[in-house]
């Protein structure tokens, strides 16, 4: 499990807060804008500035996510909900990558140093997309992080229930933000699961891996079918 006690949870909250503060700090010097016309159109439809009232039929993104975002804009159109959502997604991805990497280090002092340095490196790599947000990049980052969360721990991590739940949630978000990016990530997921399967040469280990992978795939497919059907109904 990722969070074994209240101390771990406190550290997790503090670490995420530090990473999530980056967009706010950048916003003091640079106006956070969208990188392409598609992103601007998404915001205009969701916020109601295009149609007059907030609407979840955002064309590029999918229900139920767009329905939730449009509802937030109905509650308060003064809050940049889409910007906050994209920023939060990127912060979550950076945090998960850093946290799971730092867990491999035994020394407490080295873990803190690695957390700071790795956070800075990833933040610098994503700096452009914090300032010039693009929904395709956010979807790709979510999908890539989902694969990292699921597969970085090898065969032991693949059996971790919390890792599988976390990666599924990230993949569902990626699908609802940009379905094409989600489907492009599927071959990498297949290869990663195959790599985990081949790590264990024992029959029992491979059988257990197949069962775990089968359940994971079943939940993933069921979720995608549910969201796809929901989206079709909302557009019918």
Coordinates of N, CA and C in Angstrom, one line a residue:
X1 N 0.8 -1.2 0.0 CA 0.0 0.0 0.0 C 0.9 1.2 0.0
X2 N 0.4 2.3 -0.6 CA 1.2 3.6 -0.7 C 1.2 4.3 0.6
X3 N 0.1 4.4 1.3 CA 0.0 5.2 2.5 C -0.4 4.2 3.7
X4 N 0.6 3.9 4.5 CA 0.4 2.9 5.6 C -0.1 3.5 6.8
X5 N 0.1 4.8 7.1 CA -0.4 5.4 8.4 C -0.6 6.9 8.2
X6 N -1.0 7.5 9.3 CA -1.4 9.0 9.2 C -0.1 9.8 8.9
X7 N 1.0 9.4 9.3 CA 2.3 10.1 9.0 C 2.5 10.1 7.5
X8 N 2.4 9.0 6.9 CA 2.5 8.9 5.4 C 1.5 9.7 4.7
X9 N 0.3 9.7 5.2 CA -0.8 10.6 4.6 C -0.4 12.0 4.7
X10 N 0.1 12.4 5.8 CA 0.5 13.8 6.0 C 1.6 14.2 5.1
X11 N 2.6 13.4 4.9 CA 3.7 13.6 4.0 C 3.2 13.7 2.6
X12 N 2.2 12.8 2.2 CA 1.7 12.8 0.9 C 0.9 14.1 0.6
X13 N 0.1 14.6 1.5 CA -0.6 15.8 1.3 C 0.4 17.0 1.2
X14 N 1.4 17.0 2.0 CA 2.4 18.1 2.0 C 3.2 18.1 0.6
X15 N 3.6 16.9 0.2 CA 4.3 16.7 -1.1 C 3.5 17.2 -2.2
X16 N 2.2 16.8 -2.3 CA 1.3 17.1 -3.4 C 1.0 18.6 -3.3
X17 N 0.9 19.2 -2.1 CA 0.6 20.7 -2.0 C 1.8 21.5 -2.6
X18 N 3.0 21.0 -2.4 CA 4.2 21.7 -2.9 C 4.2 21.7 -4.4
X19 N 3.9 20.5 -5.0 CA 3.9 20.4 -6.4 C 2.7 21.2 -7.0
X20 N 1.6 21.1 -6.4 CA 0.4 21.7 -7.0 C 0.4 23.2 -6.9
X21 N 1.3 23.7 -6.0 CA 1.5 25.2 -5.9 C 2.2 25.8 -7.1
X22 N 2.8 25.0 -7.9 CA 3.6 25.6 -9.1 C 2.7 26.4 -10.0
X23 N 1.5 25.9 -10.5 CA 0.7 26.8 -11.4 C 0.4 28.1 -10.8
X24 N 0.0 28.1 -9.4 CA -0.3 29.3 -8.8 C 0.9 30.3 -8.7
X25 N 2.1 29.8 -8.5 CA 3.3 30.6 -8.5 C 3.5 31.2 -9.9
X26 N 3.4 30.3 -10.9 CA 3.6 30.8 -12.3 C 2.6 31.8 -12.6
X27 N 1.4 31.7 -12.1 CA 0.3 32.6 -12.5 C 0.5 34.0 -12.0
X28 N 1.4 34.1 -11.0 CA 1.8 35.5 -10.5 C 2.6 36.3 -11.5
X29 N 3.3 35.6 -12.3 CA 4.2 36.2 -13.3 C 3.7 36.1 -14.8
X30 N 3.1 34.9 -15.0 CA 2.6 34.7 -16.4 C 1.1 34.4 -16.4
X31 N 0.4 34.9 -17.3 CA -1.0 34.5 -17.5 C -1.1 33.1 -18.1
X32 N -1.8 32.2 -17.4 CA -2.0 30.9 -17.9 C -3.0 30.9 -19.0
X33 N -2.6 30.5 -20.2 CA -3.5 30.5 -21.3 C -3.5 29.1 -22.0
X34 N -4.4 29.0 -23.0 CA -4.5 27.7 -23.7 C -3.7 27.8 -25.0
X35 N -3.1 26.6 -25.3 CA -2.1 26.5 -26.4 C -2.7 26.6 -27.8
X36 N -4.0 26.1 -28.0 CA -4.6 26.0 -29.3 C -6.0 26.4 -29.3
X37 N -6.6 26.6 -30.5 CA -8.0 27.1 -30.5 C -8.9 26.0 -30.0
X38 N -8.6 24.8 -30.1 CA -9.5 23.7 -29.6 C -9.7 23.9 -28.1
X39 N -8.6 24.2 -27.3 CA -8.7 24.4 -25.9 C -9.6 25.6 -25.6
X40 N -9.4 26.6 -26.3 CA -10.2 27.8 -26.1 C -11.7 27.5 -26.3
X41 N -12.0 26.8 -27.4 CA -13.3 26.4 -27.7 C -13.9 25.5 -26.6
X42 N -13.1 24.6 -26.0 CA -13.6 23.8 -24.9 C -14.0 24.7 -23.7
X43 N -13.2 25.6 -23.4 CA -13.5 26.5 -22.3 C -14.7 27.3 -22.6
X44 N -14.8 27.8 -23.8 CA -16.0 28.7 -24.2 C -17.3 27.9 -24.1
X45 N -17.3 26.6 -24.5 CA -18.5 25.9 -24.4 C -18.8 25.5 -23.0
X46 N -17.8 25.0 -22.3 CA -18.1 24.6 -20.9 C -18.5 25.7 -20.0
X47 N -17.9 26.9 -20.2 CA -18.2 28.0 -19.3 C -19.5 28.8 -19.7
X48 N -19.9 28.6 -21.0 CA -21.1 29.2 -21.4 C -20.9 30.5 -22.2
X49 N -19.6 30.9 -22.3 CA -19.4 32.1 -23.1 C -19.6 32.0 -24.6
X50 N -19.7 30.7 -25.0 CA -20.0 30.5 -26.5 C -21.5 30.4 -26.7
X51 N -22.2 29.6 -25.9 CA -23.6 29.4 -26.1 C -24.6 30.2 -25.2
X52 N -24.0 30.9 -24.2 CA -24.8 31.7 -23.3 C -25.0 31.0 -22.0
X53 N -25.0 29.7 -21.9 CA -25.1 28.9 -20.7 C -24.1 27.8 -20.7
X54 N -23.6 27.5 -19.6 CA -22.6 26.4 -19.5 C -23.2 25.1 -20.1
X55 N -22.4 24.4 -20.9 CA -22.9 23.2 -21.7 C -21.8 22.2 -21.6
X56 N -22.2 20.9 -21.4 CA -21.3 19.8 -21.4 C -21.0 19.2 -22.7
X57 N -21.7 19.7 -23.8 CA -21.4 19.1 -25.1 C -20.2 19.8 -25.7
X58 N -19.0 19.5 -25.2 CA -17.8 20.2 -25.5 C -17.1 19.6 -26.7
X59 N -17.7 18.7 -27.5 CA -17.2 18.2 -28.8 C -15.9 17.3 -28.6
X60 N -14.8 17.9 -28.1 CA -13.5 17.3 -28.1 C -13.4 16.3 -26.8
X61 N -13.9 16.8 -25.7 CA -13.9 16.0 -24.5 C -15.3 15.3 -24.3
X62 N -15.3 14.3 -23.4 CA -16.5 13.5 -23.3 C -17.2 13.6 -21.9
X63 N -18.5 13.2 -22.0 CA -19.2 13.0 -20.8 C -18.7 11.7 -20.1
X64 N -18.9 11.6 -18.7 CA -19.5 12.5 -17.8 C -18.6 13.7 -17.3
X65 N -17.3 13.7 -17.7 CA -16.4 14.7 -17.2 C -16.9 16.1 -17.6
X66 N -17.3 16.3 -18.9 CA -17.7 17.6 -19.4 C -19.0 18.0 -18.7
X67 N -19.8 17.1 -18.3 CA -21.0 17.4 -17.6 C -20.7 18.0 -16.2
X68 N -19.7 17.4 -15.5 CA -19.3 17.8 -14.2 C -18.7 19.2 -14.3
X69 N -17.8 19.4 -15.3 CA -17.2 20.7 -15.5 C -18.2 21.8 -15.8
X70 N -19.2 21.5 -16.6 CA -20.2 22.5 -17.0 C -21.0 22.8 -15.7
X71 N -21.3 21.8 -14.9 CA -22.0 22.1 -13.6 C -21.2 23.0 -12.7
X72 N -19.9 22.8 -12.6 CA -19.1 23.7 -11.8 C -19.2 25.2 -12.3
X73 N -19.2 25.3 -13.7 CA -19.3 26.6 -14.2 C -20.7 27.2 -14.0
X74 N -21.7 26.4 -13.8 CA -23.0 26.9 -13.5 C -23.0 27.4 -12.1
X75 N -22.3 26.7 -11.2 CA -22.2 27.1 -9.8 C -21.5 28.5 -9.7
X76 N -20.4 28.6 -10.4 CA -19.6 29.9 -10.4 C -18.8 30.0 -11.6
X77 N -19.2 31.0 -12.5 CA -18.5 31.2 -13.7 C -17.3 32.1 -13.6
X78 N -17.0 32.5 -12.4 CA -15.9 33.3 -12.1 C -14.6 32.5 -11.9
X79 N -14.8 31.2 -11.6 CA -13.7 30.3 -11.3 C -13.2 29.7 -12.6
X80 N -11.9 29.7 -12.9 CA -11.4 29.0 -14.1 C -11.4 27.5 -13.9
X81 N -12.5 26.8 -13.9 CA -12.5 25.4 -13.6 C -11.7 24.5 -14.5
X82 N -11.8 24.8 -15.8 CA -11.0 24.0 -16.7 C -9.5 24.1 -16.5
X83 N -9.1 25.3 -16.3 CA -7.6 25.6 -16.0 C -7.2 24.9 -14.7
X84 N -8.1 25.0 -13.7 CA -7.7 24.3 -12.4 C -7.7 22.8 -12.6
X85 N -8.6 22.3 -13.4 CA -8.7 20.8 -13.6 C -7.4 20.3 -14.4
X86 N -7.0 21.0 -15.4 CA -5.8 20.6 -16.2 C -4.6 20.8 -15.3
X87 N -4.5 21.8 -14.5 CA -3.4 22.0 -13.6 C -3.3 20.9 -12.6
X88 N -4.5 20.6 -12.0 CA -4.6 19.5 -11.0 C -4.1 18.2 -11.6
X89 N -4.6 17.9 -12.8 CA -4.2 16.6 -13.4 C -2.7 16.5 -13.6
X90 N -2.0 17.6 -14.1 CA -0.6 17.6 -14.2 C 0.1 17.5 -12.9
X91 N -0.4 18.1 -11.9 CA 0.2 18.1 -10.6 C 0.1 16.7 -10.0
X92 N -1.0 16.0 -10.2 CA -1.2 14.6 -9.7 C -0.2 13.7 -10.4
X93 N 0.0 13.9 -11.7 CA 0.9 13.0 -12.4 C 2.3 13.2 -11.9
X94 N 2.7 14.4 -11.8 CA 4.1 14.7 -11.3 C 4.3 14.1 -9.9
X95 N 3.3 14.3 -9.1 CA 3.4 13.8 -7.7 C 3.6 12.3 -7.7
X96 N 2.7 11.6 -8.4 CA 2.7 10.1 -8.4 C 4.1 9.6 -8.9
X97 N 4.6 10.2 -10.0 CA 5.9 9.8 -10.6 C 7.0 10.0 -9.6
X98 N 7.0 11.1 -8.9 CA 8.0 11.4 -8.0 C 7.9 10.5 -6.7
X99 N 6.7 10.4 -6.2 CA 6.5 9.6 -5.0 C 6.9 8.1 -5.2
X100 N 6.5 7.5 -6.3 CA 6.8 6.1 -6.5 C 8.3 5.9 -6.8
X101 N 8.9 6.9 -7.4 CA 10.4 6.8 -7.6 C 11.2 7.0 -6.3
X102 N 10.7 7.9 -5.5 CA 11.4 8.2 -4.2 C 11.3 7.0 -3.3
X103 N 10.2 6.3 -3.4 CA 10.0 5.1 -2.5 C 11.1 4.0 -2.6
X104 N 11.8 4.1 -3.8 CA 12.8 3.1 -4.0 C 14.1 3.4 -3.2
X105 N 14.2 4.6 -2.7 CA 15.4 5.1 -2.0 C 15.3 4.8 -0.5
X106 N 16.3 4.2 0.1 CA 16.2 3.8 1.5 C 16.5 5.0 2.5
X107 N 17.5 5.7 2.2 CA 17.9 6.8 3.1 C 16.9 7.9 3.1
X108 N 16.5 8.4 4.3 CA 15.5 9.4 4.4 C 16.0 10.7 3.8
X109 N 17.3 11.1 4.1 CA 17.8 12.3 3.6 C 17.9 12.3 2.1
X110 N 18.3 11.2 1.5 CA 18.4 11.1 0.1 C 17.0 11.1 -0.6
X111 N 16.0 10.6 0.2 CA 14.6 10.6 -0.4 C 14.1 12.0 -0.5
X112 N 14.4 12.8 0.5 CA 14.0 14.3 0.5 C 14.6 15.0 -0.6
X113 N 16.0 14.8 -0.8 CA 16.7 15.4 -1.8 C 16.2 15.0 -3.2
X114 N 16.0 13.7 -3.3 CA 15.5 13.2 -4.6 C 14.1 13.7 -4.9
X115 N 13.3 13.9 -3.9 CA 11.9 14.4 -4.1 C 12.0 15.8 -4.6
X116 N 12.8 16.6 -4.0 CA 13.0 18.0 -4.5 C 13.5 18.1 -5.9
X117 N 14.6 17.4 -6.1 CA 15.3 17.5 -7.4 C 14.4 16.9 -8.6
X118 N 13.8 15.8 -8.3 CA 12.9 15.2 -9.3 C 11.7 16.0 -9.6
X119 N 11.1 16.6 -8.6 CA 10.0 17.5 -8.7 C 10.4 18.7 -9.6
X120 N 11.5 19.3 -9.3 CA 12.0 20.4 -10.1 C 12.2 20.1 -11.6
X121 N 12.9 18.9 -11.8 CA 13.1 18.5 -13.2 C 11.8 18.3 -13.9
X122 N 10.9 17.6 -13.3 CA 9.6 17.3 -14.0 C 8.8 18.6 -14.2
X123 N 8.9 19.5 -13.2 CA 8.2 20.8 -13.3 C 8.8 21.6 -14.5
X124 N 10.1 21.6 -14.6 CA 10.8 22.3 -15.7 C 10.4 21.7 -17.1
X125 N 10.4 20.4 -17.1 CA 10.0 19.7 -18.4 C 8.6 20.1 -18.8
X126 N 7.7 20.3 -17.8 CA 6.3 20.5 -18.1 C 6.0 22.0 -18.0
X127 N 7.0 22.9 -17.8 CA 6.8 24.3 -17.6 C 5.9 24.9 -18.7
X128 N 6.3 24.6 -19.9 CA 5.6 25.1 -21.1 C 4.1 24.8 -21.0
X129 N 3.8 23.6 -20.6 CA 2.4 23.1 -20.6 C 1.6 23.6 -19.4
X130 N 2.3 24.0 -18.4 CA 1.7 24.7 -17.3 C 1.2 26.1 -17.7
X131 N 2.0 26.7 -18.5 CA 1.6 28.1 -19.0 C 0.7 28.1 -20.2
X132 N 1.1 27.2 -21.2 CA 0.3 27.0 -22.4 C -0.4 25.7 -22.4
X133 N -1.5 25.6 -21.8 CA -2.2 24.3 -21.5 C -2.8 23.8 -22.8
X134 N -2.7 22.4 -23.0 CA -3.3 21.8 -24.1 C -3.9 20.4 -23.7
X135 N -5.1 20.2 -24.0 CA -5.8 19.0 -23.4 C -5.2 17.7 -23.9
X136 N -4.6 17.7 -25.1 CA -4.0 16.5 -25.6 C -2.8 16.1 -24.8
X137 N -2.0 17.1 -24.4 CA -0.8 16.9 -23.5 C -1.3 16.3 -22.2
X138 N -2.3 16.9 -21.6 CA -2.8 16.5 -20.3 C -3.3 15.0 -20.4
X139 N -4.0 14.7 -21.5 CA -4.5 13.3 -21.6 C -3.3 12.3 -21.8
X140 N -2.3 12.7 -22.5 CA -1.1 11.9 -22.7 C -0.3 11.7 -21.4
X141 N -0.2 12.8 -20.6 CA 0.5 12.7 -19.3 C -0.3 11.8 -18.4
X142 N -1.6 11.8 -18.4 CA -2.4 11.0 -17.5 C -2.2 9.5 -17.9
X143 N -2.3 9.2 -19.2 CA -2.1 7.8 -19.7 C -0.7 7.3 -19.4
X144 N 0.3 8.1 -19.6 CA 1.7 7.7 -19.3 C 1.9 7.4 -17.9
X145 N 1.3 8.3 -17.0 CA 1.5 8.1 -15.6 C 0.7 6.9 -15.1
X146 N -0.4 6.6 -15.7 CA -1.2 5.4 -15.4 C -0.3 4.1 -15.6
X147 N 0.4 4.1 -16.7 CA 1.2 2.9 -17.1 C 2.4 2.9 -16.1
X148 N 2.9 4.0 -15.7 CA 4.0 4.0 -14.8 C 3.6 3.5 -13.4
X149 N 2.4 4.0 -12.9 CA 1.9 3.6 -11.6 C 1.7 2.1 -11.6
X150 N 1.1 1.5 -12.7 CA 0.8 0.1 -12.7 C 2.0 -0.8 -12.9
X151 N 3.0 -0.3 -13.7 CA 4.1 -1.3 -14.1 C 5.4 -1.0 -13.4
X152 N 5.6 0.2 -12.8 CA 6.9 0.5 -12.3 C 7.3 -0.4 -11.1
X153 N 6.4 -1.0 -10.4 CA 6.7 -1.9 -9.3 C 7.0 -3.3 -9.7
X154 N 7.0 -3.6 -11.0 CA 7.2 -5.0 -11.5 C 6.1 -5.9 -11.1
X155 N 6.4 -7.2 -11.0 CA 5.3 -8.1 -10.7 C 4.7 -7.9 -9.3
X156 N 5.4 -7.4 -8.3 CA 4.9 -7.2 -7.0 C 3.9 -6.0 -7.1
X157 N 4.3 -4.9 -7.8 CA 3.5 -3.7 -7.9 C 2.2 -4.0 -8.7
X158 N 2.3 -4.9 -9.7 CA 1.2 -5.3 -10.5 C 0.1 -5.9 -9.7
X159 N 0.4 -6.6 -8.6 CA -0.5 -7.2 -7.8 C -1.1 -6.2 -6.7
X160 N -0.6 -5.0 -6.6 CA -1.0 -4.1 -5.6 C -2.4 -3.5 -6.1
X161 N -3.4 -3.7 -5.2 CA -4.7 -3.2 -5.6 C -4.8 -1.7 -5.7
X162 N -4.1 -1.0 -4.8 CA -4.2 0.5 -4.9 C -3.5 1.0 -6.2
X163 N -2.5 0.4 -6.6 CA -1.8 0.8 -7.9 C -2.8 0.6 -9.1
X164 N -3.5 -0.5 -9.1 CA -4.4 -0.8 -10.2 C -5.6 0.1 -10.2
X165 N -6.1 0.4 -9.0 CA -7.2 1.4 -8.9 C -6.8 2.8 -9.4
X166 N -5.6 3.2 -8.9 CA -5.1 4.5 -9.3 C -4.8 4.6 -10.8
X167 N -4.3 3.6 -11.4 CA -4.0 3.6 -12.8 C -5.3 3.6 -13.6
X168 N -6.3 2.9 -13.2 CA -7.6 2.9 -13.9 C -8.2 4.2 -13.9
X169 N -8.2 4.9 -12.7 CA -8.8 6.3 -12.6 C -8.1 7.2 -13.6
X170 N -6.7 7.1 -13.7 CA -6.0 8.0 -14.6 C -6.3 7.7 -16.0
X171 N -6.5 6.4 -16.4 CA -6.8 6.0 -17.7 C -8.2 6.5 -18.1
X172 N -9.2 6.4 -17.2 CA -10.5 6.9 -17.4 C -10.5 8.4 -17.7
X173 N -9.7 9.1 -16.9 CA -9.6 10.6 -17.1 C -9.0 10.9 -18.5
X174 N -8.0 10.1 -18.9 CA -7.4 10.3 -20.2 C -8.4 10.1 -21.3
X175 N -9.2 9.0 -21.1 CA -10.2 8.7 -22.2 C -11.2 9.8 -22.3
X176 N -11.7 10.4 -21.2 CA -12.7 11.4 -21.2 C -12.1 12.8 -21.7
X177 N -10.8 13.0 -21.5 CA -10.2 14.2 -22.0 C -9.9 14.1 -23.5
X178 N -9.3 13.0 -23.9 CA -9.0 12.8 -25.4 C -8.9 11.3 -25.7
X179 N -10.0 10.8 -26.2 CA -10.1 9.3 -26.3 C -9.0 8.8 -27.3
X180 N -8.6 9.6 -28.3 CA -7.6 9.1 -29.2 C -6.3 8.8 -28.5
X181 N -5.9 9.7 -27.6 CA -4.7 9.5 -26.8 C -4.8 8.2 -26.0
X182 N -5.9 8.0 -25.4 CA -6.2 6.8 -24.6 C -5.9 5.5 -25.4
X183 N -6.5 5.5 -26.6 CA -6.3 4.3 -27.4 C -4.9 4.1 -28.0
X184 N -4.2 5.3 -28.2 CA -2.8 5.2 -28.6 C -1.9 4.6 -27.4
X185 N -2.4 4.7 -26.2 CA -1.6 4.2 -25.1 C -1.8 2.7 -24.8
X186 N -2.9 2.2 -25.4 CA -3.2 0.8 -25.2 C -2.1 -0.2 -25.6
X187 N -1.5 0.0 -26.8 CA -0.4 -1.0 -27.1 C 0.8 -1.0 -26.1
X188 N 1.1 0.2 -25.5 CA 2.1 0.3 -24.5 C 1.7 -0.5 -23.2
X189 N 0.4 -0.3 -22.9 CA -0.1 -1.1 -21.7 C 0.0 -2.6 -21.9
X190 N -0.4 -3.0 -23.1 CA -0.3 -4.5 -23.4 C 1.2 -5.0 -23.3
X191 N 2.1 -4.2 -23.9 CA 3.5 -4.6 -23.8 C 4.0 -4.6 -22.4
X192 N 3.6 -3.6 -21.6 CA 4.0 -3.6 -20.2 C 3.5 -4.8 -19.4
X193 N 2.2 -5.1 -19.6 CA 1.7 -6.3 -18.9 C 2.4 -7.5 -19.4
X194 N 2.7 -7.6 -20.6 CA 3.4 -8.8 -21.1 C 4.8 -8.9 -20.5
X195 N 5.4 -7.8 -20.3 CA 6.8 -7.8 -19.7 C 6.7 -8.3 -18.2
X196 N 5.6 -7.8 -17.5 CA 5.4 -8.3 -16.1 C 5.2 -9.8 -16.1
X197 N 4.4 -10.3 -17.1 CA 4.0 -11.7 -17.2 C 5.3 -12.5 -17.4
X198 N 6.2 -12.1 -18.3 CA 7.4 -12.8 -18.6 C 8.4 -12.8 -17.5
X199 N 8.3 -11.8 -16.5 CA 9.3 -11.7 -15.5 C 9.2 -13.0 -14.6
X200 N 8.1 -13.5 -14.4 CA 7.9 -14.7 -13.5 C 7.9 -16.0 -14.4
X201 N 8.9 -16.8 -14.2 CA 9.0 -18.0 -14.9 C 8.2 -19.1 -14.4
X202 N 7.6 -19.0 -13.2 CA 6.8 -20.1 -12.6 C 5.4 -20.1 -13.2
X203 N 4.8 -21.4 -13.3 CA 3.5 -21.5 -13.8 C 2.5 -20.8 -12.9
X204 N 2.6 -21.0 -11.6 CA 1.7 -20.4 -10.6 C 1.7 -18.9 -10.7
X205 N 2.9 -18.3 -10.8 CA 3.1 -16.9 -10.9 C 2.5 -16.3 -12.1
X206 N 2.7 -17.0 -13.2 CA 2.1 -16.5 -14.5 C 0.6 -16.7 -14.5
X207 N 0.1 -17.7 -13.8 CA -1.4 -17.9 -13.8 C -2.0 -16.8 -12.9
X208 N -1.3 -16.4 -11.8 CA -1.8 -15.3 -11.0 C -1.8 -14.0 -11.7
X209 N -0.7 -13.8 -12.5 CA -0.6 -12.6 -13.3 C -1.7 -12.5 -14.3
X210 N -2.0 -13.6 -15.0 CA -3.1 -13.6 -16.0 C -4.4 -13.3 -15.3
X211 N -4.7 -13.9 -14.1 CA -5.9 -13.6 -13.5 C -6.0 -12.1 -13.1
X212 N -4.9 -11.6 -12.5 CA -4.9 -10.2 -12.1 C -5.1 -9.3 -13.3
X213 N -4.4 -9.6 -14.4 CA -4.5 -8.8 -15.6 C -5.8 -8.9 -16.3
X214 N -6.4 -10.1 -16.2 CA -7.8 -10.2 -16.8 C -8.8 -9.4 -16.0
X215 N -8.7 -9.4 -14.7 CA -9.7 -8.6 -14.0 C -9.5 -7.1 -14.2
X216 N -8.2 -6.7 -14.3 CA -7.9 -5.3 -14.6 C -8.5 -4.9 -16.0
X217 N -8.2 -5.8 -17.0 CA -8.7 -5.5 -18.3 C -10.3 -5.4 -18.4
X218 N -10.9 -6.3 -17.6 CA -12.4 -6.4 -17.6 C -12.9 -5.1 -17.0
X219 N -12.3 -4.6 -15.9 CA -12.8 -3.3 -15.3 C -12.5 -2.1 -16.3
X220 N -11.4 -2.2 -17.0 CA -11.0 -1.1 -17.9 C -12.0 -1.1 -19.1
X221 N -12.3 -2.2 -19.7 CA -13.2 -2.3 -20.8 C -14.6 -1.9 -20.4
X222 N -15.0 -2.4 -19.2 CA -16.4 -2.0 -18.7 C -16.5 -0.5 -18.5
X223 N -15.5 0.1 -17.9 CA -15.5 1.5 -17.6 C -15.6 2.3 -18.9
X224 N -14.8 1.9 -19.9 CA -14.8 2.6 -21.2 C -16.1 2.5 -21.9
X225 N -16.7 1.3 -21.9 CA -18.0 1.1 -22.5 C -19.1 1.9 -21.8
X226 N -19.0 2.0 -20.5 CA -20.0 2.8 -19.7 C -19.8 4.3 -20.1
X227 N -18.6 4.8 -20.1 CA -18.4 6.2 -20.5 C -18.8 6.5 -21.9
X228 N -18.5 5.6 -22.8 CA -18.8 5.8 -24.2 C -20.3 5.8 -24.4
X229 N -21.0 4.9 -23.7 CA -22.4 4.8 -23.8 C -23.1 6.1 -23.3
X230 N -22.6 6.5 -22.1 CA -23.0 7.8 -21.5 C -22.9 8.9 -22.5
X231 N -21.7 9.0 -23.1 CA -21.5 10.1 -24.0 C -22.4 10.1 -25.2
X232 N -22.7 8.9 -25.7 CA -23.6 8.7 -26.9 C -25.0 9.1 -26.5
X233 N -25.4 8.7 -25.3 CA -26.8 9.1 -24.9 C -26.9 10.6 -24.8
X234 N -25.9 11.3 -24.2 CA -26.0 12.7 -24.1 C -26.0 13.5 -25.4
X235 N -25.5 12.9 -26.5 CA -25.5 13.5 -27.8 C -26.6 13.0 -28.7
X236 N -27.4 12.1 -28.2 CA -28.5 11.6 -29.0 C -29.8 12.4 -28.9

